[in-house]
mmCIF file of C-alpha atoms in Angstrom:
data_model
loop_
_atom_site.group_PDB
_atom_site.id
_atom_site.type_symbol
_atom_site.label_atom_id
_atom_site.label_comp_id
_atom_site.label_asym_id
_atom_site.label_seq_id
_atom_site.Cartn_x
_atom_site.Cartn_y
_atom_site.Cartn_z
ATOM 1 C CA TRP Y 1 -6.029 1.329 8.690
ATOM 2 C CA GLN Y 2 -6.949 -2.241 7.772
ATOM 3 C CA VAL Y 3 -4.370 -3.698 5.417
ATOM 4 C CA ALA Y 4 -4.968 -6.862 3.385
ATOM 5 C CA PHE Y 5 -2.078 -8.851 1.932
ATOM 6 C CA ASP Y 6 -2.098 -12.000 -0.191
ATOM 7 C CA PRO Y 7 -1.552 -14.984 2.149
ATOM 8 C CA ALA Y 8 -0.313 -17.050 -0.807
ATOM 9 C CA TRP Y 9 2.774 -14.795 -0.761
ATOM 10 C CA GLY Y 10 3.285 -14.955 3.006
ATOM 11 C CA GLY Y 11 1.359 -11.887 4.121
ATOM 12 C CA PRO Y 12 -1.544 -11.791 6.568
ATOM 13 C CA ALA Y 13 -5.035 -11.743 5.052
ATOM 14 C CA SER Y 14 -5.830 -8.663 7.139
ATOM 15 C CA ILE Y 15 -4.041 -6.694 9.831
ATOM 16 C CA GLU Y 16 -4.533 -3.318 11.502
ATOM 17 C CA PHE Y 17 -1.849 -0.654 11.095
ATOM 18 C CA GLU Y 18 -2.082 2.089 13.727
ATOM 19 C CA THR Y 19 0.244 4.225 11.611
ATOM 20 C CA LEU Y 20 1.276 4.051 7.968
ATOM 21 C CA THR Y 21 4.791 2.659 8.138
ATOM 22 C CA ASP Y 22 7.302 0.952 5.893
ATOM 23 C CA TRP Y 23 6.606 -2.781 5.594
ATOM 24 C CA THR Y 24 10.310 -3.550 6.084
ATOM 25 C CA GLN Y 25 10.113 -1.997 9.569
ATOM 26 C CA ARG Y 26 7.257 -4.256 10.696
ATOM 27 C CA PRO Y 27 7.982 -7.086 13.171
ATOM 28 C CA GLU Y 28 5.929 -9.630 11.170
ATOM 29 C CA GLU Y 29 8.153 -11.621 8.798
ATOM 30 C CA GLY Y 30 5.238 -12.063 6.395
ATOM 31 C CA ILE Y 31 5.005 -8.282 5.994
ATOM 32 C CA ARG Y 32 8.700 -7.390 6.231
ATOM 33 C CA TYR Y 33 9.556 -9.727 3.325
ATOM 34 C CA TYR Y 34 6.260 -9.355 1.451
ATOM 35 C CA SER Y 35 6.218 -8.665 -2.273
ATOM 36 C CA GLY Y 36 3.038 -8.062 -4.211
ATOM 37 C CA SER Y 37 -0.113 -6.022 -3.804
ATOM 38 C CA ALA Y 38 -1.689 -4.898 -0.534
ATOM 39 C CA THR Y 39 -4.899 -2.935 -0.023
ATOM 40 C CA TYR Y 40 -5.315 -0.306 2.692
ATOM 41 C CA THR Y 41 -8.895 0.402 3.819
ATOM 42 C CA LYS Y 42 -10.094 3.275 5.988
ATOM 43 C CA ARG Y 43 -13.528 4.641 6.876
ATOM 44 C CA PHE Y 44 -13.833 8.344 7.578
ATOM 45 C CA THR Y 45 -16.470 11.044 7.962
ATOM 46 C CA LEU Y 46 -16.249 14.298 6.034
ATOM 47 C CA HIS Y 47 -18.458 17.365 5.697
ATOM 48 C CA VAL Y 48 -18.473 18.158 1.966
ATOM 49 C CA GLU Y 49 -19.136 21.661 0.684
ATOM 50 C CA LYS Y 50 -20.770 21.617 -2.766
ATOM 51 C CA ASP Y 51 -18.756 24.520 -4.204
ATOM 52 C CA LYS Y 52 -15.355 22.957 -3.443
ATOM 53 C CA ARG Y 53 -13.128 20.435 -5.184
ATOM 54 C CA TYR Y 54 -11.563 17.657 -3.095
ATOM 55 C CA TRP Y 55 -8.201 15.957 -3.485
ATOM 56 C CA LEU Y 56 -6.607 12.925 -1.848
ATOM 57 C CA GLN Y 57 -2.936 13.540 -1.092
ATOM 58 C CA LEU Y 58 -0.644 10.591 -0.338
ATOM 59 C CA ASN Y 59 2.724 11.260 1.262
ATOM 60 C CA GLU Y 60 4.841 8.399 -0.136
ATOM 61 C CA VAL Y 61 4.192 5.170 -2.025
ATOM 62 C CA LYS Y 62 7.101 2.729 -1.893
ATOM 63 C CA ASP Y 63 8.831 0.782 -3.579
ATOM 64 C CA VAL Y 64 7.379 0.823 -7.079
ATOM 65 C CA GLY Y 65 5.392 3.974 -6.348
ATOM 66 C CA ILE Y 66 1.996 3.028 -7.752
ATOM 67 C CA ALA Y 67 -1.258 3.425 -5.813
ATOM 68 C CA SER Y 68 -4.712 2.609 -7.217
ATOM 69 C CA ILE Y 69 -7.406 4.478 -5.331
ATOM 70 C CA ASP Y 70 -11.119 3.703 -4.878
ATOM 71 C CA LEU Y 71 -13.485 5.846 -2.846
ATOM 72 C CA ASN Y 72 -16.949 4.575 -1.954
ATOM 73 C CA GLY Y 73 -16.607 1.785 -4.520
ATOM 74 C CA LYS Y 74 -15.664 4.161 -7.343
ATOM 75 C CA GLU Y 75 -12.230 4.121 -8.970
ATOM 76 C CA VAL Y 76 -10.899 7.664 -8.640
ATOM 77 C CA GLY Y 77 -7.432 7.260 -10.090
ATOM 78 C CA THR Y 78 -3.916 5.973 -9.932
ATOM 79 C CA ALA Y 79 -1.137 7.954 -8.281
ATOM 80 C CA TRP Y 80 2.268 7.029 -9.649
ATOM 81 C CA ILE Y 81 4.424 10.170 -9.479
ATOM 82 C CA LYS Y 82 4.919 12.970 -6.961
ATOM 83 C CA PRO Y 83 2.815 14.607 -5.884
ATOM 84 C CA PHE Y 84 0.781 11.458 -5.208
ATOM 85 C CA ARG Y 85 -2.512 13.322 -5.603
ATOM 86 C CA VAL Y 86 -5.877 12.468 -7.185
ATOM 87 C CA GLU Y 87 -9.120 14.400 -7.382
ATOM 88 C CA ILE Y 88 -11.960 12.763 -5.443
ATOM 89 C CA THR Y 89 -14.703 15.400 -5.855
ATOM 90 C CA ASP Y 90 -17.049 13.124 -7.830
ATOM 91 C CA ALA Y 91 -16.732 10.218 -5.395
ATOM 92 C CA VAL Y 92 -16.570 11.797 -1.946
ATOM 93 C CA ALA Y 93 -19.778 11.768 0.100
ATOM 94 C CA ASP Y 94 -21.018 14.196 2.703
ATOM 95 C CA GLY Y 95 -20.794 11.978 5.770
ATOM 96 C CA GLU Y 96 -19.424 8.425 5.877
ATOM 97 C CA ASN Y 97 -16.838 7.366 3.254
ATOM 98 C CA GLN Y 98 -14.745 4.270 2.594
ATOM 99 C CA LEU Y 99 -11.293 4.651 1.064
ATOM 100 C CA GLU Y 100 -9.297 1.793 -0.490
ATOM 101 C CA ILE Y 101 -5.720 2.244 -1.655
ATOM 102 C CA ALA Y 102 -3.935 -0.655 -3.357
ATOM 103 C CA VAL Y 103 -0.149 -0.461 -3.562
ATOM 104 C CA VAL Y 104 2.379 -2.827 -5.077
ATOM 105 C CA ASN Y 105 6.079 -3.405 -4.582
ATOM 106 C CA SER Y 106 8.739 -5.339 -6.474
ATOM 107 C CA TRP Y 107 9.717 -8.885 -5.601
ATOM 108 C CA GLN Y 108 13.154 -8.015 -4.185
ATOM 109 C CA ASN Y 109 11.972 -8.178 -0.551
ATOM 110 C CA ARG Y 110 10.425 -11.626 -1.057
ATOM 111 C CA LEU Y 111 13.641 -12.855 -2.699
ATOM 112 C CA ILE Y 112 15.643 -11.575 0.273
ATOM 113 C CA GLY Y 113 13.205 -13.275 2.660
ATOM 114 C CA ASP Y 114 13.701 -16.540 0.776
ATOM 115 C CA ARG Y 115 17.505 -16.219 0.717
ATOM 116 C CA GLY Y 116 19.144 -19.109 2.518
ATOM 117 C CA LYS Y 117 15.917 -21.068 3.014
ATOM 118 C CA ASP Y 118 15.433 -24.629 1.934
ATOM 119 C CA PRO Y 119 13.772 -24.622 -1.517
ATOM 120 C CA SER Y 120 10.671 -26.283 -0.034
ATOM 121 C CA GLU Y 121 10.215 -23.300 2.337
ATOM 122 C CA ARG Y 122 10.599 -20.562 -0.302
ATOM 123 C CA PHE Y 123 7.754 -18.596 -1.826
ATOM 124 C CA THR Y 124 9.743 -17.927 -4.996
ATOM 125 C CA GLN Y 125 11.578 -20.173 -7.405
ATOM 126 C CA THR Y 126 14.093 -18.332 -9.568
ATOM 127 C CA ASN Y 127 17.417 -18.673 -11.293
ATOM 128 C CA ILE Y 128 18.394 -15.193 -10.081
ATOM 129 C CA ARG Y 129 21.264 -15.277 -7.605
ATOM 130 C CA ILE Y 130 20.091 -13.379 -4.538
ATOM 131 C CA LYS Y 131 23.130 -11.375 -3.530
ATOM 132 C CA ASP Y 132 24.204 -10.950 0.084
ATOM 133 C CA GLU Y 133 24.583 -7.183 -0.400
ATOM 134 C CA TRP Y 134 20.928 -6.748 -1.422
ATOM 135 C CA ASN Y 135 18.929 -4.757 1.118
ATOM 136 C CA LEU Y 136 15.217 -4.639 1.745
ATOM 137 C CA ARG Y 137 13.508 -1.901 -0.254
ATOM 138 C CA PRO Y 138 11.168 0.414 1.669
ATOM 139 C CA SER Y 139 7.623 -0.589 0.730
ATOM 140 C CA GLY Y 140 3.999 0.315 1.316
ATOM 141 C CA LEU Y 141 1.929 3.426 1.848
ATOM 142 C CA LEU Y 142 3.770 5.833 4.113
ATOM 143 C CA GLY Y 143 1.695 8.455 5.906
ATOM 144 C CA PRO Y 144 0.117 10.802 6.190
ATOM 145 C CA VAL Y 145 -2.873 10.514 3.858
ATOM 146 C CA GLU Y 146 -4.775 13.796 3.674
ATOM 147 C CA ILE Y 147 -7.900 15.200 2.053
ATOM 148 C CA LYS Y 148 -7.500 18.740 0.780
ATOM 149 C CA SER Y 149 -10.015 21.098 -0.767
ATOM 150 C CA ASP Y 150 -9.919 24.246 -2.867
#
């Protein structure tokens, strides 16, 4: 998976994820403390049977739980409750496909990342007191991502 973050909020412009894991478990500080939107991109090949319907099934979407999904440049839906599932029949191609999944998390992780930093080094400016007992919230698209048919 190629994952694109917003560098203005401390994330890398693009990075490869071998597996779909929680951002807070990543070694990169810019991902571990990232808050905002990130887009996952994956190319895949699929043999499509004309008499079947196809569904994209996401395992988990953390922390806000909203995923906007495009397939082959066509918006196919937004998954925001379990099961995180959208129909892709009208967008899936027989052969090569490109999937894009945009997920968003809250700003708690960025606030925690900024905690204790000099104001000039922070990404956020807020009057909210960032409490010591706050923990990072699991974030991102957590695998597996599957295509199912019926």
